[in-house]
Amino acid sequence: QALTLFNGEFTTRQAGKFSENLRRKAGDDATKQIQLAFREALAREPTAQELTSLQEFLKQESLTQMCRVILNLNEFVYPN
């Protein structure tokens, strides 16, 4: 199930739309994109470690890939 969710067409499409929305609202600033993504998807700010990790991630991967990761976090899939 986890791989289906991560690699599924629906999740990929939603990650693309999510990344377009982040880019429109936060511009090209990676820090602002990450912070906004956490606020919109998880209703919280990223921790310092999460922020640093995702800033490094975005140096190698696209914003859409980062959105796929966020949409597959247990915290997003199974909110409290």
mmCIF file of N, CA and C in Angstrom:
data_model
loop_
_atom_site.group_PDB
_atom_site.id
_atom_site.type_symbol
_atom_site.label_atom_id
_atom_site.label_comp_id
_atom_site.label_asym_id
_atom_site.label_seq_id
_atom_site.Cartn_x
_atom_site.Cartn_y
_atom_site.Cartn_z
ATOM 1 N N GLN A 1 0.812 -1.199 0.000
ATOM 2 C CA GLN A 1 0.000 0.000 0.000
ATOM 3 C C GLN A 1 0.854 1.262 0.000
ATOM 4 N N ALA A 2 1.924 1.245 0.767
ATOM 5 C CA ALA A 2 2.761 2.441 0.863
ATOM 6 C C ALA A 2 3.350 2.815 -0.489
ATOM 7 N N LEU A 3 3.829 1.832 -1.242
ATOM 8 C CA LEU A 3 4.404 2.127 -2.556
ATOM 9 C C LEU A 3 3.340 2.585 -3.537
ATOM 10 N N THR A 4 2.146 2.040 -3.409
ATOM 11 C CA THR A 4 1.053 2.473 -4.276
ATOM 12 C C THR A 4 0.729 3.929 -4.015
ATOM 13 N N LEU A 5 0.661 4.308 -2.755
ATOM 14 C CA LEU A 5 0.385 5.691 -2.416
ATOM 15 C C LEU A 5 1.498 6.597 -2.924
ATOM 16 N N PHE A 6 2.744 6.213 -2.676
ATOM 17 C CA PHE A 6 3.873 7.062 -3.063
ATOM 18 C C PHE A 6 3.993 7.180 -4.578
ATOM 19 N N ASN A 7 3.820 6.074 -5.294
ATOM 20 C CA ASN A 7 4.025 6.064 -6.737
ATOM 21 C C ASN A 7 2.745 6.211 -7.540
ATOM 22 N N GLY A 8 1.619 6.278 -6.877
ATOM 23 C CA GLY A 8 0.338 6.325 -7.572
ATOM 24 C C GLY A 8 0.147 7.581 -8.397
ATOM 25 N N GLU A 9 -0.625 7.441 -9.454
ATOM 26 C CA GLU A 9 -0.900 8.552 -10.361
ATOM 27 C C GLU A 9 -1.607 9.706 -9.645
ATOM 28 N N PHE A 10 -2.557 9.372 -8.786
ATOM 29 C CA PHE A 10 -3.289 10.407 -8.061
ATOM 30 C C PHE A 10 -2.350 11.236 -7.189
ATOM 31 N N THR A 11 -1.502 10.569 -6.421
ATOM 32 C CA THR A 11 -0.572 11.280 -5.542
ATOM 33 C C THR A 11 0.398 12.130 -6.351
ATOM 34 N N THR A 12 0.867 11.601 -7.461
ATOM 35 C CA THR A 12 1.786 12.349 -8.319
ATOM 36 C C THR A 12 1.117 13.608 -8.861
ATOM 37 N N ARG A 13 -0.117 13.489 -9.309
ATOM 38 C CA ARG A 13 -0.865 14.658 -9.811
ATOM 39 C C ARG A 13 -1.067 15.696 -8.704
ATOM 40 N N GLN A 14 -1.460 15.222 -7.523
ATOM 41 C CA GLN A 14 -1.702 16.145 -6.416
ATOM 42 C C GLN A 14 -0.418 16.834 -5.969
ATOM 43 N N ALA A 15 0.683 16.111 -5.985
ATOM 44 C CA ALA A 15 1.983 16.703 -5.636
ATOM 45 C C ALA A 15 2.341 17.806 -6.631
ATOM 46 N N GLY A 16 2.052 17.583 -7.893
ATOM 47 C CA GLY A 16 2.305 18.606 -8.910
ATOM 48 C C GLY A 16 1.477 19.850 -8.671
ATOM 49 N N LYS A 17 0.201 19.664 -8.364
ATOM 50 C CA LYS A 17 -0.676 20.806 -8.089
ATOM 51 C C LYS A 17 -0.246 21.530 -6.806
ATOM 52 N N PHE A 18 0.142 20.743 -5.810
ATOM 53 C CA PHE A 18 0.609 21.312 -4.545
ATOM 54 C C PHE A 18 1.859 22.155 -4.783
ATOM 55 N N SER A 19 2.795 21.641 -5.567
ATOM 56 C CA SER A 19 4.035 22.378 -5.825
ATOM 57 C C SER A 19 3.770 23.653 -6.629
ATOM 58 N N GLU A 20 2.848 23.604 -7.579
ATOM 59 C CA GLU A 20 2.489 24.810 -8.335
ATOM 60 C C GLU A 20 1.919 25.875 -7.401
ATOM 61 N N ASN A 21 1.076 25.440 -6.478
ATOM 62 C CA ASN A 21 0.475 26.349 -5.509
ATOM 63 C C ASN A 21 1.552 26.968 -4.607
ATOM 64 N N LEU A 22 2.490 26.141 -4.151
ATOM 65 C CA LEU A 22 3.570 26.650 -3.295
ATOM 66 C C LEU A 22 4.426 27.662 -4.045
ATOM 67 N N ARG A 23 4.759 27.352 -5.299
ATOM 68 C CA ARG A 23 5.595 28.252 -6.083
ATOM 69 C C ARG A 23 4.868 29.578 -6.326
ATOM 70 N N ARG A 24 3.574 29.510 -6.567
ATOM 71 C CA ARG A 24 2.789 30.723 -6.801
ATOM 72 C C ARG A 24 2.752 31.595 -5.547
ATOM 73 N N LYS A 25 2.592 30.968 -4.382
ATOM 74 C CA LYS A 25 2.467 31.714 -3.130
ATOM 75 C C LYS A 25 3.804 32.106 -2.507
ATOM 76 N N ALA A 26 4.818 31.245 -2.631
ATOM 77 C CA ALA A 26 6.095 31.483 -1.945
ATOM 78 C C ALA A 26 7.230 31.856 -2.897
ATOM 79 N N GLY A 27 6.965 31.858 -4.183
ATOM 80 C CA GLY A 27 8.015 32.177 -5.138
ATOM 81 C C GLY A 27 9.055 31.072 -5.195
ATOM 82 N N ASP A 28 10.289 31.442 -5.470
ATOM 83 C CA ASP A 28 11.370 30.463 -5.615
ATOM 84 C C ASP A 28 12.196 30.277 -4.347
ATOM 85 N N ASP A 29 11.767 30.849 -3.253
ATOM 86 C CA ASP A 29 12.485 30.743 -1.983
ATOM 87 C C ASP A 29 12.185 29.391 -1.338
ATOM 88 N N ALA A 30 13.192 28.510 -1.307
ATOM 89 C CA ALA A 30 13.000 27.142 -0.802
ATOM 90 C C ALA A 30 12.516 27.127 0.650
ATOM 91 N N THR A 31 13.062 27.987 1.477
ATOM 92 C CA THR A 31 12.662 28.021 2.887
ATOM 93 C C THR A 31 11.184 28.375 3.020
ATOM 94 N N LYS A 32 10.749 29.381 2.292
ATOM 95 C CA LYS A 32 9.345 29.775 2.334
ATOM 96 C C LYS A 32 8.448 28.668 1.780
ATOM 97 N N GLN A 33 8.904 27.993 0.731
ATOM 98 C CA GLN A 33 8.133 26.887 0.157
ATOM 99 C C GLN A 33 7.941 25.767 1.177
ATOM 100 N N ILE A 34 9.007 25.412 1.867
ATOM 101 C CA ILE A 34 8.951 24.341 2.877
ATOM 102 C C ILE A 34 8.030 24.740 4.020
ATOM 103 N N GLN A 35 8.201 25.943 4.523
ATOM 104 C CA GLN A 35 7.368 26.405 5.634
ATOM 105 C C GLN A 35 5.893 26.422 5.249
ATOM 106 N N LEU A 36 5.591 26.912 4.057
ATOM 107 C CA LEU A 36 4.212 26.962 3.594
ATOM 108 C C LEU A 36 3.653 25.558 3.388
ATOM 109 N N ALA A 37 4.464 24.664 2.843
ATOM 110 C CA ALA A 37 4.024 23.283 2.633
ATOM 111 C C ALA A 37 3.634 22.636 3.955
ATOM 112 N N PHE A 38 4.428 22.842 4.977
ATOM 113 C CA PHE A 38 4.106 22.265 6.292
ATOM 114 C C PHE A 38 2.849 22.884 6.876
ATOM 115 N N ARG A 39 2.718 24.199 6.748
ATOM 116 C CA ARG A 39 1.513 24.849 7.278
ATOM 117 C C ARG A 39 0.259 24.345 6.565
ATOM 118 N N GLU A 40 0.329 24.218 5.252
ATOM 119 C CA GLU A 40 -0.861 23.815 4.497
ATOM 120 C C GLU A 40 -1.165 22.325 4.623
ATOM 121 N N ALA A 41 -0.151 21.485 4.643
ATOM 122 C CA ALA A 41 -0.379 20.036 4.677
ATOM 123 C C ALA A 41 -0.500 19.480 6.086
ATOM 124 N N LEU A 42 0.264 20.054 7.026
ATOM 125 C CA LEU A 42 0.345 19.463 8.358
ATOM 126 C C LEU A 42 -0.128 20.395 9.470
ATOM 127 N N ALA A 43 -0.463 21.621 9.114
ATOM 128 C CA ALA A 43 -0.950 22.621 10.081
ATOM 129 C C ALA A 43 0.055 22.896 11.195
ATOM 130 N N ARG A 44 1.327 22.918 10.811
ATOM 131 C CA ARG A 44 2.390 23.255 11.769
ATOM 132 C C ARG A 44 3.607 23.735 11.002
ATOM 133 N N GLU A 45 4.554 24.297 11.735
ATOM 134 C CA GLU A 45 5.827 24.704 11.151
ATOM 135 C C GLU A 45 6.777 23.505 11.126
ATOM 136 N N PRO A 46 7.696 23.465 10.177
ATOM 137 C CA PRO A 46 8.690 22.388 10.197
ATOM 138 C C PRO A 46 9.670 22.604 11.348
ATOM 139 N N THR A 47 10.182 21.506 11.894
ATOM 140 C CA THR A 47 11.246 21.626 12.894
ATOM 141 C C THR A 47 12.507 22.105 12.191
ATOM 142 N N ALA A 48 13.490 22.511 12.961
ATOM 143 C CA ALA A 48 14.760 22.944 12.382
ATOM 144 C C ALA A 48 15.388 21.816 11.561
ATOM 145 N N GLN A 49 15.318 20.597 12.071
ATOM 146 C CA GLN A 49 15.883 19.441 11.363
ATOM 147 C C GLN A 49 15.133 19.174 10.063
ATOM 148 N N GLU A 50 13.808 19.235 10.099
ATOM 149 C CA GLU A 50 13.013 19.030 8.886
ATOM 150 C C GLU A 50 13.331 20.094 7.841
ATOM 151 N N LEU A 51 13.434 21.336 8.283
ATOM 152 C CA LEU A 51 13.737 22.435 7.379
ATOM 153 C C LEU A 51 15.095 22.231 6.716
ATOM 154 N N THR A 52 16.099 21.917 7.509
ATOM 155 C CA THR A 52 17.443 21.696 6.975
ATOM 156 C C THR A 52 17.473 20.511 6.011
ATOM 157 N N SER A 53 16.833 19.423 6.404
ATOM 158 C CA SER A 53 16.807 18.221 5.549
ATOM 159 C C SER A 53 16.133 18.501 4.216
ATOM 160 N N LEU A 54 15.021 19.207 4.249
ATOM 161 C CA LEU A 54 14.306 19.477 3.005
ATOM 162 C C LEU A 54 15.003 20.536 2.157
ATOM 163 N N GLN A 55 15.708 21.454 2.773
ATOM 164 C CA GLN A 55 16.511 22.402 1.990
ATOM 165 C C GLN A 55 17.582 21.645 1.211
ATOM 166 N N GLU A 56 18.219 20.673 1.844
ATOM 167 C CA GLU A 56 19.216 19.833 1.165
ATOM 168 C C GLU A 56 18.549 18.975 0.088
ATOM 169 N N PHE A 57 17.391 18.424 0.401
ATOM 170 C CA PHE A 57 16.642 17.602 -0.547
ATOM 171 C C PHE A 57 16.348 18.395 -1.817
ATOM 172 N N LEU A 58 15.936 19.659 -1.656
ATOM 173 C CA LEU A 58 15.579 20.487 -2.807
ATOM 174 C C LEU A 58 16.777 20.880 -3.666
ATOM 175 N N LYS A 59 17.965 20.694 -3.167
ATOM 176 C CA LYS A 59 19.154 20.938 -3.989
ATOM 177 C C LYS A 59 19.340 19.826 -5.013
ATOM 178 N N GLN A 60 18.763 18.661 -4.728
ATOM 179 C CA GLN A 60 18.914 17.495 -5.608
ATOM 180 C C GLN A 60 17.630 17.130 -6.349
ATOM 181 N N GLU A 61 16.495 17.443 -5.750
ATOM 182 C CA GLU A 61 15.196 17.012 -6.281
ATOM 183 C C GLU A 61 14.285 18.216 -6.513
ATOM 184 N N SER A 62 13.189 17.973 -7.212
ATOM 185 C CA SER A 62 12.242 19.037 -7.533
ATOM 186 C C SER A 62 11.293 19.316 -6.366
ATOM 187 N N LEU A 63 10.638 20.452 -6.450
ATOM 188 C CA LEU A 63 9.627 20.811 -5.465
ATOM 189 C C LEU A 63 8.479 19.792 -5.495
ATOM 190 N N THR A 64 8.145 19.303 -6.668
ATOM 191 C CA THR A 64 7.097 18.287 -6.779
ATOM 192 C C THR A 64 7.480 17.026 -6.012
ATOM 193 N N GLN A 65 8.741 16.622 -6.096
ATOM 194 C CA GLN A 65 9.185 15.438 -5.350
ATOM 195 C C GLN A 65 9.083 15.679 -3.848
ATOM 196 N N MET A 66 9.425 16.881 -3.411
ATOM 197 C CA MET A 66 9.296 17.189 -1.987
ATOM 198 C C MET A 66 7.832 17.111 -1.567
ATOM 199 N N CYS A 67 6.943 17.599 -2.402
ATOM 200 C CA CYS A 67 5.513 17.533 -2.089
ATOM 201 C C CYS A 67 5.040 16.093 -2.002
ATOM 202 N N ARG A 68 5.557 15.224 -2.864
ATOM 203 C CA ARG A 68 5.213 13.794 -2.781
ATOM 204 C C ARG A 68 5.639 13.223 -1.436
ATOM 205 N N VAL A 69 6.803 13.613 -0.978
ATOM 206 C CA VAL A 69 7.280 13.144 0.323
ATOM 207 C C VAL A 69 6.332 13.604 1.426
ATOM 208 N N ILE A 70 5.971 14.868 1.421
ATOM 209 C CA ILE A 70 5.087 15.404 2.458
ATOM 210 C C ILE A 70 3.722 14.724 2.422
ATOM 211 N N LEU A 71 3.202 14.498 1.226
ATOM 212 C CA LEU A 71 1.896 13.856 1.098
ATOM 213 C C LEU A 71 1.921 12.388 1.522
ATOM 214 N N ASN A 72 3.104 11.840 1.683
ATOM 215 C CA ASN A 72 3.238 10.446 2.116
ATOM 216 C C ASN A 72 3.695 10.305 3.557
ATOM 217 N N LEU A 73 3.839 11.407 4.268
ATOM 218 C CA LEU A 73 4.195 11.321 5.679
ATOM 219 C C LEU A 73 3.056 10.704 6.462
ATOM 220 N N ASN A 74 3.382 9.868 7.430
ATOM 221 C CA ASN A 74 2.359 9.290 8.296
ATOM 222 C C ASN A 74 1.490 10.373 8.908
ATOM 223 N N GLU A 75 2.102 11.472 9.262
ATOM 224 C CA GLU A 75 1.394 12.592 9.878
ATOM 225 C C GLU A 75 0.311 13.164 8.970
ATOM 226 N N PHE A 76 0.549 13.114 7.659
ATOM 227 C CA PHE A 76 -0.449 13.596 6.710
ATOM 228 C C PHE A 76 -1.512 12.527 6.444
ATOM 229 N N VAL A 77 -1.068 11.296 6.270
ATOM 230 C CA VAL A 77 -1.980 10.200 5.935
ATOM 231 C C VAL A 77 -2.883 9.849 7.104
ATOM 232 N N TYR A 78 -2.319 9.881 8.318
ATOM 233 C CA TYR A 78 -3.068 9.519 9.531
ATOM 234 C C TYR A 78 -3.030 10.660 10.533
ATOM 235 N N PRO A 79 -3.759 11.769 10.256
ATOM 236 C CA PRO A 79 -3.715 12.917 11.180
ATOM 237 C C PRO A 79 -4.355 12.568 12.523
ATOM 238 N N ASN A 80 -3.903 13.254 13.543
ATOM 239 C CA ASN A 80 -4.473 13.049 14.884
ATOM 240 C C ASN A 80 -5.818 13.684 15.025
#
